Structures are given as structure tokens and as C-alpha cells.
mmCIF file of C-alpha atoms and ligand atoms in Angstrom:
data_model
loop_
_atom_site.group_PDB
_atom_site.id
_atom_site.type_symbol
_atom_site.label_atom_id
_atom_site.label_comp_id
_atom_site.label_asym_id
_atom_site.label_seq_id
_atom_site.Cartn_x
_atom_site.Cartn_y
_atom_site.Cartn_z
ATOM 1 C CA UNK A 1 311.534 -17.683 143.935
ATOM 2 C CA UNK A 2 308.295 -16.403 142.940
ATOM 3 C CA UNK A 3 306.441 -13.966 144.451
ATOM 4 C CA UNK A 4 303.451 -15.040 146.466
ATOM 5 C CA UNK A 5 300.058 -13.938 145.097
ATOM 6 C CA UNK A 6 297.973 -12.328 148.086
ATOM 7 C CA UNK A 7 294.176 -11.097 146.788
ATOM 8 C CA UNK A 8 291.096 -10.503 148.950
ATOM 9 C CA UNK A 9 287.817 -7.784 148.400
ATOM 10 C CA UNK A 10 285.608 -5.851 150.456
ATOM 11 C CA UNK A 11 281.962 -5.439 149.022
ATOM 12 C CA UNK A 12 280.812 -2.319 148.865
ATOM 13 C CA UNK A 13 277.157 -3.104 150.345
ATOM 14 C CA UNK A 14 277.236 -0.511 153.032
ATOM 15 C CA UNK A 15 280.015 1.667 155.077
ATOM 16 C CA UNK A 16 283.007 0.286 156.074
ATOM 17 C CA UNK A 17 283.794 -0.935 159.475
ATOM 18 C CA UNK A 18 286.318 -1.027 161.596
ATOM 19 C CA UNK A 19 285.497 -4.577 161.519
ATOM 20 C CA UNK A 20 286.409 -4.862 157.968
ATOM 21 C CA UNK A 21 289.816 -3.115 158.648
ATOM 22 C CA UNK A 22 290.945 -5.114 161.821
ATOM 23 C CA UNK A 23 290.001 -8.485 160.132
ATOM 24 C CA UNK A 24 291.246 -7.871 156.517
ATOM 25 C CA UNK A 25 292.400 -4.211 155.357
ATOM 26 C CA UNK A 26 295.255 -4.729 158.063
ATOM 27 C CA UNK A 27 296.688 -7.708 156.713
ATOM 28 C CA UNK A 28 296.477 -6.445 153.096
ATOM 29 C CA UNK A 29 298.218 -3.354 153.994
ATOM 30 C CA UNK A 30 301.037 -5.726 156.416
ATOM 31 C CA UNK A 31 301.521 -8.201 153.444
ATOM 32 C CA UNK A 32 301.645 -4.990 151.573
ATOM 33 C CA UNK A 33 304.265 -3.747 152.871
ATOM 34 C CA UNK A 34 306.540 -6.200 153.428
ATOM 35 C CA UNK A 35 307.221 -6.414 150.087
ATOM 36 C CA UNK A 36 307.482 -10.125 149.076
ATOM 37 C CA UNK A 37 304.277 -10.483 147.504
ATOM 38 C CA UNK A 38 302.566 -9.705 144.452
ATOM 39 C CA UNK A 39 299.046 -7.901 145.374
ATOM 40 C CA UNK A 40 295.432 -7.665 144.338
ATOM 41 C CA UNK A 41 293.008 -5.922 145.816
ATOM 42 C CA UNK A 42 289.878 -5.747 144.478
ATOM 43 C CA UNK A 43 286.383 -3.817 145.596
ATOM 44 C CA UNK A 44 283.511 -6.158 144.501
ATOM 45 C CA UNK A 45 280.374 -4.488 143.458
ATOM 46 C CA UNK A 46 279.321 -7.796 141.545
ATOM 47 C CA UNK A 47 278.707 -9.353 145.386
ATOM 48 C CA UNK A 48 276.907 -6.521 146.413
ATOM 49 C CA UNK A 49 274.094 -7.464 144.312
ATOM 50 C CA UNK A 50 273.213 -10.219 145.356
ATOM 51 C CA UNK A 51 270.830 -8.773 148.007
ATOM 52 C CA UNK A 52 268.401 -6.300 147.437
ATOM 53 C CA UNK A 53 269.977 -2.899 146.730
ATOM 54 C CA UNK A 54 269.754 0.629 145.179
ATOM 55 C CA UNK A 55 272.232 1.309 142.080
ATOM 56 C CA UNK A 56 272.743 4.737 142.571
ATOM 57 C CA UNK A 57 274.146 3.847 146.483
ATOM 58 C CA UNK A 58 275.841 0.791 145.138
ATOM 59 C CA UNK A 59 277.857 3.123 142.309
ATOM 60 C CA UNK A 60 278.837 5.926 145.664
ATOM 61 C CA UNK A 61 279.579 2.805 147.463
ATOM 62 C CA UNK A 62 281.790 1.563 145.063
ATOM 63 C CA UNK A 63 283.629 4.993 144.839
ATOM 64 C CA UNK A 64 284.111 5.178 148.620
ATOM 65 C CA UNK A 65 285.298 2.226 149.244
ATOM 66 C CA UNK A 66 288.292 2.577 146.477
ATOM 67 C CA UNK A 67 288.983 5.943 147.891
ATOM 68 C CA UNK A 68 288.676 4.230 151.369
ATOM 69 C CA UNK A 69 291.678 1.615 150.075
ATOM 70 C CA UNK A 70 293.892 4.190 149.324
ATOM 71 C CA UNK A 71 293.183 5.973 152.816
ATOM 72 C CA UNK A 72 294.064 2.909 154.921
ATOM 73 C CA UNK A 73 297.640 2.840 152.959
ATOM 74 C CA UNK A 74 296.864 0.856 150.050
ATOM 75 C CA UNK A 75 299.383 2.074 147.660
ATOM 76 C CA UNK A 76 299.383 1.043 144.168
ATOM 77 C CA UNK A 77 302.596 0.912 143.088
ATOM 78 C CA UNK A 78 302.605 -2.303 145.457
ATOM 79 C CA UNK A 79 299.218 -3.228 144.948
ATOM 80 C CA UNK A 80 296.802 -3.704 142.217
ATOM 81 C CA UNK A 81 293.657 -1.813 142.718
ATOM 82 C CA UNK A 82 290.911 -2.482 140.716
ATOM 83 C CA UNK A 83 286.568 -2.942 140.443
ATOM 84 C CA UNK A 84 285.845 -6.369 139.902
ATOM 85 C CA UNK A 85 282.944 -5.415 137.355
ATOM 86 C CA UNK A 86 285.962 -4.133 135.470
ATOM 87 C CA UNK A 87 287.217 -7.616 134.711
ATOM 88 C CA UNK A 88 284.550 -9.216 132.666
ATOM 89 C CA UNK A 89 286.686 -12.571 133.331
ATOM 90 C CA UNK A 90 285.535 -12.836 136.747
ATOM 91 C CA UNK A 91 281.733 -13.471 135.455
ATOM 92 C CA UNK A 92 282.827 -15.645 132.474
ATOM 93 C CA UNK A 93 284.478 -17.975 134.451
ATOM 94 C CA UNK A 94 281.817 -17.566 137.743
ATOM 95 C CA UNK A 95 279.856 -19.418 134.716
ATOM 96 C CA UNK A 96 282.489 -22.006 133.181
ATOM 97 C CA UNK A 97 282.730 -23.148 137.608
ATOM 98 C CA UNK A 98 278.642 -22.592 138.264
ATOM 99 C CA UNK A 99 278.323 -25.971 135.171
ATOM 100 C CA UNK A 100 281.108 -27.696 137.765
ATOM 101 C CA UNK A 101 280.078 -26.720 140.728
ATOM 102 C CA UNK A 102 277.211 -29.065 142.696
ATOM 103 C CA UNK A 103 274.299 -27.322 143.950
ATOM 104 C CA UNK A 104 274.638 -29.096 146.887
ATOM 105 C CA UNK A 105 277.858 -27.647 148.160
ATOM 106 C CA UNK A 106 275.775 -24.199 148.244
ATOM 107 C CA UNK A 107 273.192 -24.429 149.759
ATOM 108 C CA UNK A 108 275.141 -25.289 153.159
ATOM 109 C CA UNK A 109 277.275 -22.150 153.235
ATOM 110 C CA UNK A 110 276.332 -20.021 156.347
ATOM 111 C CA UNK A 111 276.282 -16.738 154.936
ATOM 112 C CA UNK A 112 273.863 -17.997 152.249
ATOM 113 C CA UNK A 113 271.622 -19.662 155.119
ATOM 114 C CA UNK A 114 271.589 -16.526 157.159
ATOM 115 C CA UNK A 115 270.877 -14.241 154.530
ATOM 116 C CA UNK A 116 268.684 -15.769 153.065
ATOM 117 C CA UNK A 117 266.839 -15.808 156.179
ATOM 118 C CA UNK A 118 267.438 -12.330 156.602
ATOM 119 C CA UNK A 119 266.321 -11.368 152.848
ATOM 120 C CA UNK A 120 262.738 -13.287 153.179
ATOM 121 C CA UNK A 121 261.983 -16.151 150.452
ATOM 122 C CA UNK A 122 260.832 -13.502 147.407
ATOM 123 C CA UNK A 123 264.401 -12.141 147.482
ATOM 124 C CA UNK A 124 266.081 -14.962 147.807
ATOM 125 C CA UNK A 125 268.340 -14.532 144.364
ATOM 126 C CA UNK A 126 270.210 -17.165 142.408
ATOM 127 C CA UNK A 127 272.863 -14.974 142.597
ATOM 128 C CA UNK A 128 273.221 -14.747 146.628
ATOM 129 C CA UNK A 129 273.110 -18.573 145.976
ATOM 130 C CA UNK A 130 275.642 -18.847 143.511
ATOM 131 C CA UNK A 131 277.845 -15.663 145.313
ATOM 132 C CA UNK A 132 280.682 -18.145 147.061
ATOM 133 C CA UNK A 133 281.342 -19.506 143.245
ATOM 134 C CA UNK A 134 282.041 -16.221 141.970
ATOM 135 C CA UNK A 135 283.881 -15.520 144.627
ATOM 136 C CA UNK A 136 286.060 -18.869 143.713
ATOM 137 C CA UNK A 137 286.116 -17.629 140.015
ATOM 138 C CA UNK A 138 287.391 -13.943 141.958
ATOM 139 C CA UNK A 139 290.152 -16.225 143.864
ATOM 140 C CA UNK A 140 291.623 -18.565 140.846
ATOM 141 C CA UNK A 141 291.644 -16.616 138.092
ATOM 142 C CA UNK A 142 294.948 -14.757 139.849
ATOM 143 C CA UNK A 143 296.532 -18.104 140.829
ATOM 144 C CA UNK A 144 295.851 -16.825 144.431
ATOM 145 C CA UNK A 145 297.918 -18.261 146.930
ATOM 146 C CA UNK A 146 296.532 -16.135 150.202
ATOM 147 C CA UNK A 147 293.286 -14.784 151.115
ATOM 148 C CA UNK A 148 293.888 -12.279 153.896
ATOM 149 C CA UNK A 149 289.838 -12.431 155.459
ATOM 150 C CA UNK A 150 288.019 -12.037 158.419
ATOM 151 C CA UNK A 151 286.420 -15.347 159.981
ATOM 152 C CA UNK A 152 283.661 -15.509 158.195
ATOM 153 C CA UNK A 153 285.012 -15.783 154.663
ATOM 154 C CA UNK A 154 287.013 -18.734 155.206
ATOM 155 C CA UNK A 155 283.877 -21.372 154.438
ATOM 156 C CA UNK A 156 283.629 -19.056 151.117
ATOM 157 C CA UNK A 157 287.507 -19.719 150.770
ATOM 158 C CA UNK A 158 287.516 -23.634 151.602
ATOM 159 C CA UNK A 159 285.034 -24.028 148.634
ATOM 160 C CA UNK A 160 287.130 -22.125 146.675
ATOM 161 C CA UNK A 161 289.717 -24.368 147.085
ATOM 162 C CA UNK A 162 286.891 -27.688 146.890
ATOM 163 C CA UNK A 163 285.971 -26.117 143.446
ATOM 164 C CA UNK A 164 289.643 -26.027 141.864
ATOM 165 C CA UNK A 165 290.121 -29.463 143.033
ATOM 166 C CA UNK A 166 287.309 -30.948 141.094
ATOM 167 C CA UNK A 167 288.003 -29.036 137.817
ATOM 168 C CA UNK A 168 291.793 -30.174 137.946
ATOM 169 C CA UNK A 169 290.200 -33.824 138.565
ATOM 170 C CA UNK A 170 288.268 -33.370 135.546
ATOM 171 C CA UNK A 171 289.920 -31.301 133.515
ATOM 172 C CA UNK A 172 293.395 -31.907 134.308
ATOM 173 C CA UNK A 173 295.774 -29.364 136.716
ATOM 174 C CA UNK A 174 294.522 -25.700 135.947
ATOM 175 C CA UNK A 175 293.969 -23.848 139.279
ATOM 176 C CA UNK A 176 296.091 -23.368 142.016
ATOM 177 C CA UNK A 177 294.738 -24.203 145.789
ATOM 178 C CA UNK A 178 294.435 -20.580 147.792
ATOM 179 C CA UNK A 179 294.800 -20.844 151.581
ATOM 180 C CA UNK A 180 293.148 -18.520 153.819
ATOM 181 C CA UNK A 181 294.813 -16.242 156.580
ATOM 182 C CA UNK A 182 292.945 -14.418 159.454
ATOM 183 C CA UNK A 183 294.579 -11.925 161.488
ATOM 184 C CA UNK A 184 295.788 -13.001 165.303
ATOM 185 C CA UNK A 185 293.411 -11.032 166.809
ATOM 186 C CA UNK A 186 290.251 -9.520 165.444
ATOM 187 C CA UNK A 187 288.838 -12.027 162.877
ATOM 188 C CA UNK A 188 285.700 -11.537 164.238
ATOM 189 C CA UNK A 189 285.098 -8.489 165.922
ATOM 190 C CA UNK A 190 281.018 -8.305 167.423
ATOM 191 C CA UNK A 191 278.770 -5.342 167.078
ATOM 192 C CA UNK A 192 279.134 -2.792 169.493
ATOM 193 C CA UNK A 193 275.201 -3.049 170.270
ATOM 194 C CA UNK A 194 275.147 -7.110 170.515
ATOM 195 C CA UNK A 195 278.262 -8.663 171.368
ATOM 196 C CA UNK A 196 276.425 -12.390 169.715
ATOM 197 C CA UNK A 197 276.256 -10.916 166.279
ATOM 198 C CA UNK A 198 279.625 -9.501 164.177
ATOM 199 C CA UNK A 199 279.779 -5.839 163.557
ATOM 200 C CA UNK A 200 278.322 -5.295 159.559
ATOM 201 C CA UNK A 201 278.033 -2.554 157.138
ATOM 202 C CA UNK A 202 274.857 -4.188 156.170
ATOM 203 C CA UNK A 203 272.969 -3.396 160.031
ATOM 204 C CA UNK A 204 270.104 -1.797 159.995
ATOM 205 C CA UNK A 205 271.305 0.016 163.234
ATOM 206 C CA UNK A 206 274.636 2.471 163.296
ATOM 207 C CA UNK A 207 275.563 1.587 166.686
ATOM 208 C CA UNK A 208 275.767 -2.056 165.369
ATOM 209 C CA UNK A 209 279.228 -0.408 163.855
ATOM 210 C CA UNK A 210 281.570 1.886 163.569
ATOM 211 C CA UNK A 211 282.594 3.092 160.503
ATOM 212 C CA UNK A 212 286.009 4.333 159.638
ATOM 213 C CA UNK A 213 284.530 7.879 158.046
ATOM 214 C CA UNK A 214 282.635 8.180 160.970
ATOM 215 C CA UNK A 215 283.216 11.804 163.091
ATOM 216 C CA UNK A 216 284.766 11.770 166.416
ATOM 217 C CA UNK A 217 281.687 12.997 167.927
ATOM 218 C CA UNK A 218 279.883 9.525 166.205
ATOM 219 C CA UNK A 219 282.476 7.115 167.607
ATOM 220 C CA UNK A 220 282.308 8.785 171.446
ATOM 221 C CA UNK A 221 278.145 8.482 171.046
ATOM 222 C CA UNK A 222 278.544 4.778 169.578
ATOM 223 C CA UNK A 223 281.616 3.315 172.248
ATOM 224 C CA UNK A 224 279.517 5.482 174.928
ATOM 225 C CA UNK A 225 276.536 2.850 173.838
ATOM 226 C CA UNK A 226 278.084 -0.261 173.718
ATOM 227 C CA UNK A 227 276.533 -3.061 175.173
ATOM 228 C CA UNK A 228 278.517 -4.225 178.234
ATOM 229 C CA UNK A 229 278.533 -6.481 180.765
ATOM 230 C CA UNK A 230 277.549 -6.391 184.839
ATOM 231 C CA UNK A 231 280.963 -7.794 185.982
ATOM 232 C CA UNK A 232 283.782 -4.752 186.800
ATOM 233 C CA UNK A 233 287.293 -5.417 186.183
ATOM 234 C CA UNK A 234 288.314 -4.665 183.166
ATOM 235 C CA UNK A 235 290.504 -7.992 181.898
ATOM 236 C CA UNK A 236 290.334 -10.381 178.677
ATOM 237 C CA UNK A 237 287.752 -12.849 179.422
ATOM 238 C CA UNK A 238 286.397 -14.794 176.756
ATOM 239 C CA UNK A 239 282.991 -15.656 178.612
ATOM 240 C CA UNK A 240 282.348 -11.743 178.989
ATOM 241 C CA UNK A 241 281.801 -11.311 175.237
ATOM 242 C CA UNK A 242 281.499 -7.691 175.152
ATOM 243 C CA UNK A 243 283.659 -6.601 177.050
ATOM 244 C CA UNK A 244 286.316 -8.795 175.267
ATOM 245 C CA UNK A 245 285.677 -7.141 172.167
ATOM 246 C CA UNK A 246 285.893 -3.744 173.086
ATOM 247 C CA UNK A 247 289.172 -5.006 174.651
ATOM 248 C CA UNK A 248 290.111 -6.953 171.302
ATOM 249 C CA UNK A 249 289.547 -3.194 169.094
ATOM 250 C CA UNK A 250 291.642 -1.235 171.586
ATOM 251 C CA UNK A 251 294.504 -3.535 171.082
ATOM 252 C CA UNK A 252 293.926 -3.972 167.447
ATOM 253 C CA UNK A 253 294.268 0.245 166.931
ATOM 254 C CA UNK A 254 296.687 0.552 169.033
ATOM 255 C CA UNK A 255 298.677 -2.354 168.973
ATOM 256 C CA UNK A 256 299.352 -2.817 173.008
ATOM 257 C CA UNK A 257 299.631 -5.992 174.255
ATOM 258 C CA UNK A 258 297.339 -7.381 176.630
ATOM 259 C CA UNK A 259 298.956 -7.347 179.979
ATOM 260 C CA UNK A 260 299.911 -3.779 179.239
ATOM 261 C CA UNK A 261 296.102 -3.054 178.843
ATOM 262 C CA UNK A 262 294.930 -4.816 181.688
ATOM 263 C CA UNK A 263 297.333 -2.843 183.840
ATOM 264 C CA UNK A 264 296.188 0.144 182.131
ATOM 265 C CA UNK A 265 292.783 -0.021 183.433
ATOM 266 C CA UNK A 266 293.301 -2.157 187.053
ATOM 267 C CA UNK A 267 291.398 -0.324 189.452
ATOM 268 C CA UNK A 268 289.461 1.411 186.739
ATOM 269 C CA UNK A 269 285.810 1.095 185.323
ATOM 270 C CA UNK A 270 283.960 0.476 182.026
ATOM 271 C CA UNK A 271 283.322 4.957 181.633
ATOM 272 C CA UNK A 272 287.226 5.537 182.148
ATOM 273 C CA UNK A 273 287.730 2.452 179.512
ATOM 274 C CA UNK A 274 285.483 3.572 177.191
ATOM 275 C CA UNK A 275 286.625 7.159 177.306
ATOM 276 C CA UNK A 276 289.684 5.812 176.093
ATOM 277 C CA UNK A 277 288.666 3.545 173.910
ATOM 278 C CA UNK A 278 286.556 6.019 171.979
ATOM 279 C CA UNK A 279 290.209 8.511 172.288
ATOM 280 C CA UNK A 280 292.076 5.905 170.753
ATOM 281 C CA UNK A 281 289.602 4.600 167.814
ATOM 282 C CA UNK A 282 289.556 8.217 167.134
ATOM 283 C CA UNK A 283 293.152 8.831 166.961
ATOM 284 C CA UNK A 284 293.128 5.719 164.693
ATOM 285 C CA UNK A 285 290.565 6.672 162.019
ATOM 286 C CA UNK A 286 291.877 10.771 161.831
ATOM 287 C CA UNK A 287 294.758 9.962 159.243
ATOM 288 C CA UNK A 288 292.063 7.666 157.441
ATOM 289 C CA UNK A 289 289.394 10.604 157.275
ATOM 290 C CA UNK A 290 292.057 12.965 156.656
ATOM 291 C CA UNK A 291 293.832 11.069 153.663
ATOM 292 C CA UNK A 292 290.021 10.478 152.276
ATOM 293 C CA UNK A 293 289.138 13.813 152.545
ATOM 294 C CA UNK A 294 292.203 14.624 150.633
ATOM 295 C CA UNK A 295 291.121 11.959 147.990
ATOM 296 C CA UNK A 296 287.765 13.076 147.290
ATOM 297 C CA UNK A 297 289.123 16.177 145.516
ATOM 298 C CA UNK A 298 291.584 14.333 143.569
ATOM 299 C CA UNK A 299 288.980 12.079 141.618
ATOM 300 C CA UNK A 300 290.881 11.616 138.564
ATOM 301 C CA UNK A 301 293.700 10.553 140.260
ATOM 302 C CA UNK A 302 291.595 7.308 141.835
ATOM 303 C CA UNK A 303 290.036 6.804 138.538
ATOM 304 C CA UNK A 304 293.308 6.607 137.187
ATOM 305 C CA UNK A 305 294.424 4.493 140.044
ATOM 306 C CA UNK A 306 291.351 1.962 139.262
ATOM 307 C CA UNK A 307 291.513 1.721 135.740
ATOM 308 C CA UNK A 308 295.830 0.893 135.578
ATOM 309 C CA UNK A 309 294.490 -1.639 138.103
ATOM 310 C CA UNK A 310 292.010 -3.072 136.273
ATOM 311 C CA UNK A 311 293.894 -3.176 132.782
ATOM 312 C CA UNK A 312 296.660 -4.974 135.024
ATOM 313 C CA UNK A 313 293.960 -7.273 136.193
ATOM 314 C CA UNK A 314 292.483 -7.998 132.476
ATOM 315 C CA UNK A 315 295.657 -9.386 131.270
ATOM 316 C CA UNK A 316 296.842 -11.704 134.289
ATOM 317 C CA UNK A 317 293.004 -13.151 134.253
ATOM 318 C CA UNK A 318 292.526 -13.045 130.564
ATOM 319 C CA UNK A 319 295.150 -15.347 130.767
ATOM 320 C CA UNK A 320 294.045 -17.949 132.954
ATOM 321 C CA UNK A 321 290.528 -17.808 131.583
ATOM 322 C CA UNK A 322 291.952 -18.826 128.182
ATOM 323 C CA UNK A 323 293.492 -21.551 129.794
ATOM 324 C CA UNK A 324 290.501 -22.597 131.251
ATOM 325 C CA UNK A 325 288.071 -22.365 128.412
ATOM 326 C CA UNK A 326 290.328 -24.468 126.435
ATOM 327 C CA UNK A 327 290.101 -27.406 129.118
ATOM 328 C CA UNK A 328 286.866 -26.591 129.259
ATOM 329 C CA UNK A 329 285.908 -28.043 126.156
ATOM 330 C CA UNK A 330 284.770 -24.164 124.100
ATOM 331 C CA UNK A 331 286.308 -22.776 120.972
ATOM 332 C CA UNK A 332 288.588 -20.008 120.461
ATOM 333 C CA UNK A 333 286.804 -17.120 118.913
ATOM 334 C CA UNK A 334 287.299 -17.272 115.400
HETATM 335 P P1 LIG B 1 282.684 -8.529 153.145
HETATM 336 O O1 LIG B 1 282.555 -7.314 152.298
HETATM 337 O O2 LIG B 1 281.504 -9.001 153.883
HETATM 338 O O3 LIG B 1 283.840 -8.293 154.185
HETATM 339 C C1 LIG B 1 285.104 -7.818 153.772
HETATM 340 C C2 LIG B 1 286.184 -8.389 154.649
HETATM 341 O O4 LIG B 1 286.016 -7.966 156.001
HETATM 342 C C3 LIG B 1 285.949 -9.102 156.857
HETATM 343 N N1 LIG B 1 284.994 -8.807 157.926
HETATM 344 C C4 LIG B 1 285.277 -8.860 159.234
HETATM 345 N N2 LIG B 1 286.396 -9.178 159.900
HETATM 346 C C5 LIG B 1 286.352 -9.131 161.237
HETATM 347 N N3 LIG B 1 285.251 -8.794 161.951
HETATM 348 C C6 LIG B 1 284.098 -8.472 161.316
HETATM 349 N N4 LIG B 1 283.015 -8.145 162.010
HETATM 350 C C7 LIG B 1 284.083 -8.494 159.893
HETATM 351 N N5 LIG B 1 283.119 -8.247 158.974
HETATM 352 C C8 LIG B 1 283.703 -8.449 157.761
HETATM 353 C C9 LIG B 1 285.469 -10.234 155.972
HETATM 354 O O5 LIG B 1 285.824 -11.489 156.503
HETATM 355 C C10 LIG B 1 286.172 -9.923 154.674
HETATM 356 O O6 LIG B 1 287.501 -10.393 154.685
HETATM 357 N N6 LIG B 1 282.500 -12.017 149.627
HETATM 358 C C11 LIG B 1 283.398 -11.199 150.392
HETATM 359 C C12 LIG B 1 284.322 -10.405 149.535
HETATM 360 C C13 LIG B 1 285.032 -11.159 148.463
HETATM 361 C C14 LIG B 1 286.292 -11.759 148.552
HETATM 362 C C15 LIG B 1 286.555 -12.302 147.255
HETATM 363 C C16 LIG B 1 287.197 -11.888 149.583
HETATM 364 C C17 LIG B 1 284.574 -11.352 147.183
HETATM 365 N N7 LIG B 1 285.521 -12.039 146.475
HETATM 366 C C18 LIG B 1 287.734 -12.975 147.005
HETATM 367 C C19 LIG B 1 288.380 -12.564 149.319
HETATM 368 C C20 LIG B 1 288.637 -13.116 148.034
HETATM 369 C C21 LIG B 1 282.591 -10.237 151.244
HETATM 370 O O7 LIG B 1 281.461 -9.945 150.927
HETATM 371 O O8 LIG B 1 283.270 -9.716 152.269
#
């Protein structure tokens, strides 16, 4: 039987989150690992401009979170690691799907509503507009079957799926439908500093986050700051939203079931739980920053890393793109 295809990104737009990990990075590295599917994992710098943004940060960004991949067990001699920008593909065919792709269908995506709100009208970009195709053109071109993501990609995902469905209507059967997977637990995990908003690597604030390069000292300060609640037991309650996500990290890093937890901390307040919650996110992140660390003086490896990736990449995609430009109605180059 053949392998399943499993691809998802991360943009580099800011630093990674544990938020990012627990909803996505863990299922790549899970799928990963158990070794019946054919990977690609891909950082996407393309995305990241679509708000305002600096290049030289976008270009360390880029480099971190590659390097960041490999330190959360990517490995790639199981999966392919590449830079989207490094596949010209994905924007040839982000333009081929943008002439079958209704305008309508994007301007009711969420993310594009609340960013653009967040961005103000003047930077309000085609391309934050037109970001969910790309992301479709990201998803088909590998005949994607899963899309390990967080919550709030699946919308992106669904379209994904919406836009393969009308080129194979009009074109005739090119692109596969890809399904998206969230993780049991954590496919939405809040910022620490307002449980009604998800933790970002795009907040202004750091104790919206915590970041997985962040120092042990950082993530004591940040968990020490987290919003909380008035009520004292420490259990899973879904109506004391804080609290529950705090509750959801500590059993996403250390992968203790509920129950256990909740007997953990009977009798027990929200200082003793967050001592040990900030204990046992830092216990969680030290191989991370260690194996990063390591990384950062081994450049050439990761560039070599990134560019077997994205020569991998070129072919499978150059592949399907031909396919597609020929249904499409253009020319082979002469
Ligand atoms: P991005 O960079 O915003 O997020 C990367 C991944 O992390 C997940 N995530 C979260 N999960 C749980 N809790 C949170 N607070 C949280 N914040 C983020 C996201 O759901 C995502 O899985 N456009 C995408 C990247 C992308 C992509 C793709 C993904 C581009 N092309 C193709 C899959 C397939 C993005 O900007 O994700």
C-alpha cells in the first residue's frame, strides 16, 4: 500500500511557541516516527509576508525555525525538510488556483478577518487575502493526504480541499482531497496573559507566550504571571478557561493523564501548581535548547539539511505542477 503523505508548516513570523509545538510539531514528530508515512515539512517564509515585516528578522526567523525543526526531533532521513521559497512551484501554482479560486470564499476566512483588523486598512495586502490559496497550492502540490495543525488552520485546510474540488470539476481529476488532524489535546492552547485569545508568536506582549528557546528563568517569570482564575481547586474545568489551559500544557509536556494530575495537586493551590508547571515546561524545552544550541554551530550541516529537502521537494511538485499546467490550458516551454 502506499505510503500516506503527511505535510504541514510553521511560519516563521515571530518565535516559536509552545503553542505551535503542542498543536502541530508533536504530531509531525508522532507521525514521524511511526514510520508509515511519507513526510514534508516545510517552514514558510512566503506566509510570513503577508503582514507587515522586516526582511532581515524574517531571513533569522527563517533560520531558527529550521534549526528549531531539527531540535524538536525532526529528523530528515524520515522527513523532508525544506523553505517553501525554495520551491518556486508553490507560487506558480498559488497563481494557476488564485484564476480558480472565487474571491468570495476569502474574504470569510477568520484569520484574514482578524488580521486584517489587526493590520489597519493601509496594510491590508492582497497577499494576506490571497494567503489560504497559497497555502492550498502548499497542500496539493504533494498529493497531501494529512495536515497535522492546530485549530485554527483547519478553515485554511477545508478550502484547501473546496479549491481541489472545483479544479477537478473543471479540469478533470488532478488533486487529491487533504484531511486535517488536530492533536487530542492542545489544538488550541490560550495565551498565558488572556486565557480568550490563543498563545501567538505574533503578540506584541512575551507573556502572551512562551517560547521554546526561552531560558528557564523566562518561563518561571511568564507561568509565575499567568492570568488565573478566583476559584481554588485545581481540576479540569472547561468554564475556568485559564486554569484549564495551564492544566491542558502540563499534560501535553508531560504526558500524565488527567486524574493523575488532579490528584497531584488535591489539596494544593495555584503557587504550588505553577511551581511545577514552570519545573516541568522547563524540563521539556532543555533537550530542545540544548539540541539548538548544538545546531547553531553546525550551520552547514542545516543548510545541507534544507537544500536535499528542497531539491526532494522540486521534483515531487515539479511534477504535479506539470500536470496541472497542462489541464490548465498553458504550453509547455518550448
Ligand atoms: P502558523 O505559523 O500560524 O502556526 C503553525 C502551526 O501551529 C499551530 N498553532 C497552534 N496550535 C495550538 N495552539 C496555538 N495557540 C497555536 N498557534 C498556532 C497552527 O495551527 C499551525 O498548525 N498558514 C500556516 C502555515 C502553513 C501551513 C501550510 C500549514 C502554510 N502552508 C500548509 C499546513 C499546510 C500558519 O501560518 O501557521
Amino acid at each position: 500500500m502506499a505510503k500516506k503523505r503527511v505535510l504541514s508548516g510553521v511560519a516563521p513570523s515571530g518565535n516559536l511557541t509552545l503553542g505551535n509545538y503542542i498543536g502541530a510539531i508533536s504530531q509531525w514528530v508522532k507521525k514521524q516516527d511511526e514510520g508509515d508515512s511519507e513526510n514534508w515539512f516545510f517552514v514558510v517564509d512566503l506566509h510570513a509576508m503577508t503582514v507587515p515585516y522586516d526582511p532581515k528578522v524574517l531571513k533569522e526567523k527563517t533560520i531558527e525555525v529550521s534549526m528549531l525543526y531539527l531540535a524538536c526531533g525532526l529528523d530528515p532521513d524520515k522527513s523532508n525538510l525544506f523553505i517553501q521559497s525554495h520551491v518556486p512551484a508553490h507560487t506558480e501554482l498559488t497563481w494557476i488556483l488564485n484564476c480558480n479560486t472565487p474571491v468570495g470564499w476569502l474574504n470569510q476566512m477568520i484569520q484574514y478577518k482578524e488580521k486584517s483588523k489587526k493590520v489597519g486598512d493601509e496594510n491590508v495586502s492582497v497577499g494576506l487575502l490571497d494567503y489560504p490559496v497559497l497555502q492550498a497550492a502548499d497542500i496539493l502540490l504533494y498529493n497531501t493526504d494529512l495536515v497535522p495543525v492546530g485549530e485554527d488552520q483547519r478553515q485554511h485546510v477545508e478550502i484547501a480541499r473546496e479549491i481541489a474540488r472545483r479544479f477537478n470539476r473543471l479540469y478533470g481529476n488532478t488533486f487529491k482531497e487533504p484531511k486535517a488532524v488536530n492533536p487530542p489535546q492542545g489544538a488550541r492552547i490560550m495565551a498565558l496573559d488572556n486565557p480568550e485569545e490563543k498563545m501567538s508568536k505574533s503578540a506584541e506582549s512575551k507573556y502572551n507566550y512562551i517560547w521554546l528557546l526561552d531560558t528557564p528563568d523566562d518561563i518561571h517569570l511568564k507561568i509565575s504571571k499567568a492570568v488565573t482564575d478566583s476559584g481554588k481547586e485545581i481540576v479540569f474545568d472547561k468554564d475556568r478557561k485559564a486554569l484549564f489551559n495551564l492544566l491542558t500544557i502540563y499534560q501535553s509536556v508531560t504526558g500524565v493523564g488527567e486524574q493523575v494530575i488532579e490528584e497531584r495537586f488535591d489539596g494544593k493551590g495555584y503557587a504550588e501548581f505553577k511551581k511545577d508547571l514552570a519545573d516541568k515546561v522547563v524540563e521539556f524545552v532543555a533537550p530542545i535548547r540544548e539540541k539548538y544550541l548544538e545546531l547553531e554551530k553546525n550551520y552547514d550541516y542545516v543548510r545541507d539539511v534544507l537544500k536535499r529537502g528542497a531539491a526532494k521537494a522540486n521534483e515531487v511538485a515539479g511534477e504535479t505542477l506539470k500536470k496541472v499546467r497542462t489541464r490548465a490550458g498553458l504550453i509547455d516551454p518550448m
